[in-house]
């Protein structure tokens, strides 16, 4: 995709969880499209390398350390961007974790971690940008849910619960805000680091095997995010489900 021609089309886009997978691919895609990307995650060395690569390629990018489970961290992340650029046009609430396990295994800490990152993290992001977007009567909040927000599978009960919740709150947010666009992007199996951490080894192994067999490149999800952003202000793409053709 070529660089955008007019400054009005160049957006300030915040991406959470930009240190790997879908967030990283989204950063690359949007920066290449001419937007300014502000990247957040905990692994700052990854973000620093990505920003270096993007800026050396002539794109516009910056990064900051971000823990979406901490409201103050998310607030500072958004406020710093607002101070520097005068506005936040788009927030991509992408950070997420998926430690899969049967409920009977009682991985209560991991249940709480999924609620903290996948659900509270999204809410913290919304709280950090919604006031300025409402004031400007313009903005776009993109929440990354999942096909797991549409269908529940064994070992994914809590993960699915967080993603169903993200869809629900996105719909409420949309109804309440007639000037702010709200998009849910729901990926199916996508190659990333999502199955690499935590969970029950058997459940994580099955998820990894399925992803290796049929997973989409993360760039396919980035394209969907880019599509929603590229629509005119009055056009709100509310949900995009993107999955491998062979996924059942
Ligand atoms: P990755 O594990 O590759 O990326 C997850 C990102 O979230 C990382 O950048 C990680 O960064 C970040 N993250 C995790 N915890 C925190 C935190 N507390 N604060 C800030 N950032 C955090 O997986 P994906 O790219 O696949 O995941 C991206 C999103 O896509 C998630 O919401 C996931 O649920 C969703 N999704 C993925 C699918 C798939 O098949 N891959 C399918 C459907 C949905 P760091 O560790 O550096 O903080």
Tab-separated table of C-alpha atoms and ligand atoms in Angstrom:
chain	number	residue	atom	x	y	z
A	1	UNK	CA	0.000	0.000	0.000
A	2	UNK	CA	1.342	3.465	-0.856
A	3	UNK	CA	1.783	6.352	1.516
A	4	UNK	CA	-1.328	8.426	2.101
A	5	UNK	CA	-1.370	11.576	0.065
A	6	UNK	CA	-3.085	14.132	2.285
A	7	UNK	CA	-2.298	14.937	5.918
A	8	UNK	CA	-6.024	14.692	6.753
A	9	UNK	CA	-5.875	10.962	6.050
A	10	UNK	CA	-2.815	10.430	8.237
A	11	UNK	CA	-4.077	9.208	11.570
A	12	UNK	CA	-2.556	8.935	15.017
A	13	UNK	CA	-3.093	5.260	15.838
A	14	UNK	CA	-2.401	3.644	19.215
A	15	UNK	CA	-1.823	-0.127	19.150
A	16	UNK	CA	-1.675	-2.167	22.361
A	17	UNK	CA	0.210	-5.472	22.337
A	18	UNK	CA	2.368	-4.383	19.402
A	19	UNK	CA	5.427	-6.439	20.383
A	20	UNK	CA	4.374	-9.586	18.478
A	21	UNK	CA	1.745	-11.262	16.324
A	22	UNK	CA	-1.298	-9.295	15.194
A	23	UNK	CA	-0.279	-6.066	16.965
A	24	UNK	CA	3.147	-6.077	15.324
A	25	UNK	CA	1.653	-6.835	11.898
A	26	UNK	CA	-0.890	-4.049	12.415
A	27	UNK	CA	1.880	-1.604	13.276
A	28	UNK	CA	3.748	-2.513	10.082
A	29	UNK	CA	0.622	-2.317	7.930
A	30	UNK	CA	-0.648	1.008	9.275
A	31	UNK	CA	2.791	2.645	9.298
A	32	UNK	CA	3.307	1.567	5.687
A	33	UNK	CA	-0.103	3.086	4.872
A	34	UNK	CA	1.201	6.456	6.089
A	35	UNK	CA	-0.289	6.630	9.571
A	36	UNK	CA	1.673	7.525	12.716
A	37	UNK	CA	1.681	4.501	15.006
A	38	UNK	CA	2.159	4.629	18.774
A	39	UNK	CA	3.074	1.154	19.978
A	40	UNK	CA	2.645	-0.244	23.479
A	41	UNK	CA	3.507	-3.522	25.230
A	42	UNK	CA	5.619	-4.781	28.129
A	43	UNK	CA	8.554	-6.083	26.035
A	44	UNK	CA	10.000	-2.690	25.149
A	45	UNK	CA	13.109	-4.122	23.507
A	46	UNK	CA	10.857	-5.655	20.854
A	47	UNK	CA	9.022	-2.350	20.383
A	48	UNK	CA	12.262	-0.427	20.159
A	49	UNK	CA	13.529	-2.743	17.396
A	50	UNK	CA	10.253	-2.446	15.498
A	51	UNK	CA	10.177	1.362	15.734
A	52	UNK	CA	13.789	1.529	14.568
A	53	UNK	CA	12.962	-0.654	11.581
A	54	UNK	CA	9.850	1.366	10.702
A	55	UNK	CA	11.515	4.768	11.025
A	56	UNK	CA	14.538	3.613	9.009
A	57	UNK	CA	12.071	2.633	6.280
A	58	UNK	CA	10.766	6.228	6.316
A	59	UNK	CA	7.628	5.547	8.343
A	60	UNK	CA	6.397	7.366	11.434
A	61	UNK	CA	6.357	5.420	14.697
A	62	UNK	CA	7.078	5.656	18.406
A	63	UNK	CA	6.697	3.336	21.370
A	64	UNK	CA	6.142	3.319	25.116
A	65	UNK	CA	6.089	0.674	27.797
A	66	UNK	CA	2.519	-0.371	28.518
A	67	UNK	CA	0.780	-2.784	30.870
A	68	UNK	CA	-2.909	-2.810	29.967
A	69	UNK	CA	-3.867	-4.352	33.312
A	70	UNK	CA	-2.832	-1.110	35.058
A	71	UNK	CA	-5.236	1.819	34.451
A	72	UNK	CA	-2.469	4.371	35.164
A	73	UNK	CA	-0.160	2.808	32.601
A	74	UNK	CA	-2.859	2.932	29.910
A	75	UNK	CA	-3.826	6.498	30.857
A	76	UNK	CA	-0.199	7.707	30.611
A	77	UNK	CA	0.228	5.894	27.283
A	78	UNK	CA	-2.781	7.705	25.789
A	79	UNK	CA	-2.094	11.052	27.480
A	80	UNK	CA	1.481	11.153	26.208
A	81	UNK	CA	0.214	10.632	22.650
A	82	UNK	CA	-2.504	13.265	23.123
A	83	UNK	CA	0.014	15.794	24.435
A	84	UNK	CA	2.451	15.132	21.620
A	85	UNK	CA	0.010	14.994	18.731
A	86	UNK	CA	-3.059	16.874	19.994
A	87	UNK	CA	-5.342	13.951	19.243
A	88	UNK	CA	-5.741	10.187	19.166
A	89	UNK	CA	-7.643	9.140	16.060
A	90	UNK	CA	-7.666	5.392	16.546
A	91	UNK	CA	-7.064	3.001	19.428
A	92	UNK	CA	-6.504	-0.654	18.553
A	93	UNK	CA	-7.176	-2.632	21.747
A	94	UNK	CA	-5.220	-5.712	20.719
A	95	UNK	CA	-3.244	-6.952	23.768
A	96	UNK	CA	-4.429	-10.381	24.842
A	97	UNK	CA	-3.464	-13.681	26.450
A	98	UNK	CA	-4.861	-17.194	26.003
A	99	UNK	CA	-3.650	-19.776	28.537
A	100	UNK	CA	-6.043	-22.635	27.718
A	101	UNK	CA	-7.030	-25.286	30.284
A	102	UNK	CA	-10.077	-27.299	31.346
A	103	UNK	CA	-12.019	-25.514	34.070
A	104	UNK	CA	-11.573	-28.497	36.418
A	105	UNK	CA	-7.835	-27.783	36.457
A	106	UNK	CA	-8.706	-24.621	38.441
A	107	UNK	CA	-6.039	-22.370	36.936
A	108	UNK	CA	-7.635	-19.495	38.825
A	109	UNK	CA	-4.653	-17.166	38.439
A	110	UNK	CA	-4.734	-17.610	34.671
A	111	UNK	CA	-8.517	-17.045	34.624
A	112	UNK	CA	-7.901	-13.761	36.402
A	113	UNK	CA	-5.038	-12.877	34.080
A	114	UNK	CA	-7.317	-13.349	31.035
A	115	UNK	CA	-9.971	-11.153	32.632
A	116	UNK	CA	-7.340	-8.551	33.520
A	117	UNK	CA	-5.679	-8.376	30.092
A	118	UNK	CA	-8.444	-9.292	27.628
A	119	UNK	CA	-11.364	-7.568	29.348
A	120	UNK	CA	-10.120	-4.994	31.863
A	121	UNK	CA	-7.300	-4.056	29.479
A	122	UNK	CA	-9.820	-3.179	26.768
A	123	UNK	CA	-11.894	-1.159	29.249
A	124	UNK	CA	-8.788	0.711	30.427
A	125	UNK	CA	-8.029	1.570	26.806
A	126	UNK	CA	-11.540	2.857	26.225
A	127	UNK	CA	-11.420	4.951	29.406
A	128	UNK	CA	-8.110	6.469	28.325
A	129	UNK	CA	-9.299	7.732	24.917
A	130	UNK	CA	-13.083	8.104	25.041
A	131	UNK	CA	-13.247	11.544	26.754
A	132	UNK	CA	-10.994	13.250	24.179
A	133	UNK	CA	-12.709	11.473	21.284
A	134	UNK	CA	-16.137	12.580	22.545
A	135	UNK	CA	-14.854	16.114	23.005
A	136	UNK	CA	-13.543	16.185	19.424
A	137	UNK	CA	-16.663	14.342	18.236
A	138	UNK	CA	-14.389	12.043	16.295
A	139	UNK	CA	-12.432	8.859	16.876
A	140	UNK	CA	-12.292	5.131	16.306
A	141	UNK	CA	-11.955	2.331	18.846
A	142	UNK	CA	-11.073	-1.083	17.433
A	143	UNK	CA	-11.348	-4.026	19.803
A	144	UNK	CA	-9.770	-7.346	18.870
A	145	UNK	CA	-12.135	-10.134	19.901
A	146	UNK	CA	-12.002	-13.591	18.274
A	147	UNK	CA	-14.041	-16.331	16.674
A	148	UNK	CA	-13.999	-17.401	20.354
A	149	UNK	CA	-16.406	-14.487	20.875
A	150	UNK	CA	-18.926	-16.377	18.729
A	151	UNK	CA	-18.485	-19.969	19.804
A	152	UNK	CA	-17.350	-21.702	22.999
A	153	UNK	CA	-14.969	-24.673	22.941
A	154	UNK	CA	-13.642	-26.907	25.699
A	155	UNK	CA	-10.469	-25.621	27.425
A	156	UNK	CA	-11.327	-22.091	26.247
A	157	UNK	CA	-14.261	-21.301	28.560
A	158	UNK	CA	-12.710	-18.308	30.312
A	159	UNK	CA	-10.935	-17.043	27.187
A	160	UNK	CA	-14.271	-17.209	25.326
A	161	UNK	CA	-16.007	-15.454	28.230
A	162	UNK	CA	-13.570	-12.525	27.970
A	163	UNK	CA	-14.013	-12.314	24.188
A	164	UNK	CA	-17.841	-12.545	24.353
A	165	UNK	CA	-17.608	-9.717	26.885
A	166	UNK	CA	-15.493	-7.617	24.516
A	167	UNK	CA	-18.150	-7.999	21.814
A	168	UNK	CA	-20.899	-7.077	24.272
A	169	UNK	CA	-19.191	-3.962	25.588
A	170	UNK	CA	-18.270	-2.890	22.057
A	171	UNK	CA	-21.932	-2.968	21.048
A	172	UNK	CA	-22.900	-0.872	24.081
A	173	UNK	CA	-20.081	1.565	23.361
A	174	UNK	CA	-21.270	1.856	19.760
A	175	UNK	CA	-24.876	2.559	20.727
A	176	UNK	CA	-23.889	5.242	23.220
A	177	UNK	CA	-21.495	7.146	20.956
A	178	UNK	CA	-22.780	8.494	17.684
A	179	UNK	CA	-19.548	10.349	16.844
A	180	UNK	CA	-17.068	7.597	17.685
A	181	UNK	CA	-16.663	4.593	15.412
A	182	UNK	CA	-16.479	1.198	17.110
A	183	UNK	CA	-15.167	-1.880	15.335
A	184	UNK	CA	-14.735	-5.435	16.558
A	185	UNK	CA	-12.235	-7.508	14.608
A	186	UNK	CA	-12.634	-11.217	15.304
A	187	UNK	CA	-9.786	-13.350	14.008
A	188	UNK	CA	-9.797	-17.115	13.674
A	189	UNK	CA	-6.578	-19.148	13.937
A	190	UNK	CA	-3.716	-16.749	13.269
A	191	UNK	CA	0.033	-17.323	13.522
A	192	UNK	CA	1.458	-15.489	16.513
A	193	UNK	CA	2.893	-16.162	19.968
A	194	UNK	CA	-0.542	-16.535	21.579
A	195	UNK	CA	-0.256	-20.266	22.403
A	196	UNK	CA	3.331	-20.007	23.668
A	197	UNK	CA	2.639	-19.020	27.255
A	198	UNK	CA	0.909	-20.648	30.227
A	199	UNK	CA	-2.099	-22.947	30.177
A	200	UNK	CA	-2.365	-26.705	30.145
A	201	UNK	CA	0.409	-28.241	27.962
A	202	UNK	CA	-2.030	-30.499	26.096
A	203	UNK	CA	-4.534	-27.735	25.366
A	204	UNK	CA	-1.805	-25.296	24.345
A	205	UNK	CA	-0.181	-27.976	22.163
A	206	UNK	CA	-3.467	-28.637	20.358
A	207	UNK	CA	-3.948	-24.918	19.751
A	208	UNK	CA	-0.364	-24.557	18.490
A	209	UNK	CA	-0.762	-27.543	16.149
A	210	UNK	CA	-4.002	-26.167	14.688
A	211	UNK	CA	-2.414	-22.755	14.193
A	212	UNK	CA	0.641	-24.262	12.500
A	213	UNK	CA	-1.619	-26.355	10.243
A	214	UNK	CA	-4.151	-23.733	9.163
A	215	UNK	CA	-3.312	-20.380	10.781
A	216	UNK	CA	-3.522	-17.154	8.787
A	217	UNK	CA	-0.546	-14.817	8.688
A	218	UNK	CA	-1.035	-11.967	11.166
A	219	UNK	CA	-0.912	-9.583	8.189
A	220	UNK	CA	-4.389	-10.851	7.133
A	221	UNK	CA	-5.842	-9.431	10.352
A	222	UNK	CA	-3.857	-6.217	9.961
A	223	UNK	CA	-5.446	-5.771	6.516
A	224	UNK	CA	-8.938	-6.043	8.064
A	225	UNK	CA	-8.038	-3.435	10.675
A	226	UNK	CA	-6.658	-1.196	7.922
A	227	UNK	CA	-9.886	-1.590	5.948
A	228	UNK	CA	-12.039	-0.438	8.875
A	229	UNK	CA	-9.776	2.572	9.483
A	230	UNK	CA	-9.776	3.558	5.803
A	231	UNK	CA	-13.551	4.015	5.598
A	232	UNK	CA	-14.945	7.568	5.618
A	233	UNK	CA	-15.861	9.082	9.013
A	234	UNK	CA	-19.557	8.347	8.590
A	235	UNK	CA	-18.988	4.672	7.799
A	236	UNK	CA	-18.602	2.480	10.875
A	237	UNK	CA	-17.558	-1.089	10.107
A	238	UNK	CA	-18.920	-2.770	13.233
A	239	UNK	CA	-17.519	-6.265	13.015
A	240	UNK	CA	-15.185	-8.201	10.782
A	241	UNK	CA	-14.687	-11.943	11.266
A	242	UNK	CA	-11.571	-13.207	9.477
A	243	UNK	CA	-10.718	-16.887	9.647
A	244	UNK	CA	-8.920	-19.486	7.559
A	245	UNK	CA	-11.257	-20.875	4.909
A	246	UNK	CA	-10.726	-24.391	6.293
A	247	UNK	CA	-11.537	-23.459	9.920
A	248	UNK	CA	-14.815	-25.060	11.024
B	1	LIG	P1	0.676	-12.596	20.699
B	1	LIG	O1	0.923	-13.382	21.949
B	1	LIG	O2	1.662	-12.723	19.582
B	1	LIG	O3	0.513	-11.049	21.051
B	1	LIG	C1	-0.118	-10.627	22.236
B	1	LIG	C2	0.333	-9.215	22.546
B	1	LIG	O4	-0.319	-8.789	23.743
B	1	LIG	C3	1.834	-9.112	22.773
B	1	LIG	O5	2.319	-8.002	22.086
B	1	LIG	C4	1.950	-8.904	24.273
B	1	LIG	O6	3.044	-8.058	24.549
B	1	LIG	C5	0.652	-8.167	24.560
B	1	LIG	N1	0.283	-8.225	25.978
B	1	LIG	C6	0.005	-9.309	26.743
B	1	LIG	N2	-0.239	-8.925	28.012
B	1	LIG	C7	-0.104	-7.579	28.040
B	1	LIG	C8	-0.218	-6.592	29.050
B	1	LIG	N3	-0.525	-6.908	30.317
B	1	LIG	N4	-0.029	-5.300	28.721
B	1	LIG	C9	0.304	-4.950	27.452
B	1	LIG	N5	0.423	-5.834	26.451
B	1	LIG	C10	0.225	-7.137	26.751
B	1	LIG	O7	-0.783	-13.024	20.225
B	1	LIG	P2	-1.759	-12.453	19.062
B	1	LIG	O8	-1.070	-11.493	18.205
B	1	LIG	O9	-2.395	-13.632	18.459
B	1	LIG	O10	-2.866	-11.724	19.952
B	1	LIG	C11	-3.371	-10.433	19.679
B	1	LIG	C12	-4.868	-10.415	19.944
B	1	LIG	O11	-5.524	-11.232	18.982
B	1	LIG	C13	-5.278	-10.955	21.314
B	1	LIG	O12	-6.302	-10.141	21.849
B	1	LIG	C14	-5.828	-12.345	20.983
B	1	LIG	O13	-6.744	-12.783	21.938
B	1	LIG	C15	-6.461	-12.063	19.636
B	1	LIG	N6	-6.724	-13.236	18.819
B	1	LIG	C16	-5.696	-14.025	18.340
B	1	LIG	C17	-5.973	-15.151	17.589
B	1	LIG	C18	-4.898	-16.058	17.103
B	1	LIG	O14	-5.212	-17.166	16.593
B	1	LIG	N7	-3.638	-15.694	17.176
B	1	LIG	C19	-7.351	-15.514	17.244
B	1	LIG	C20	-8.335	-14.625	17.784
B	1	LIG	C21	-8.023	-13.533	18.528
B	1	LIG	P3	4.021	-8.139	25.833
B	1	LIG	O15	4.061	-9.572	26.268
B	1	LIG	O16	5.306	-7.610	25.300
B	1	LIG	O17	3.383	-7.214	26.834
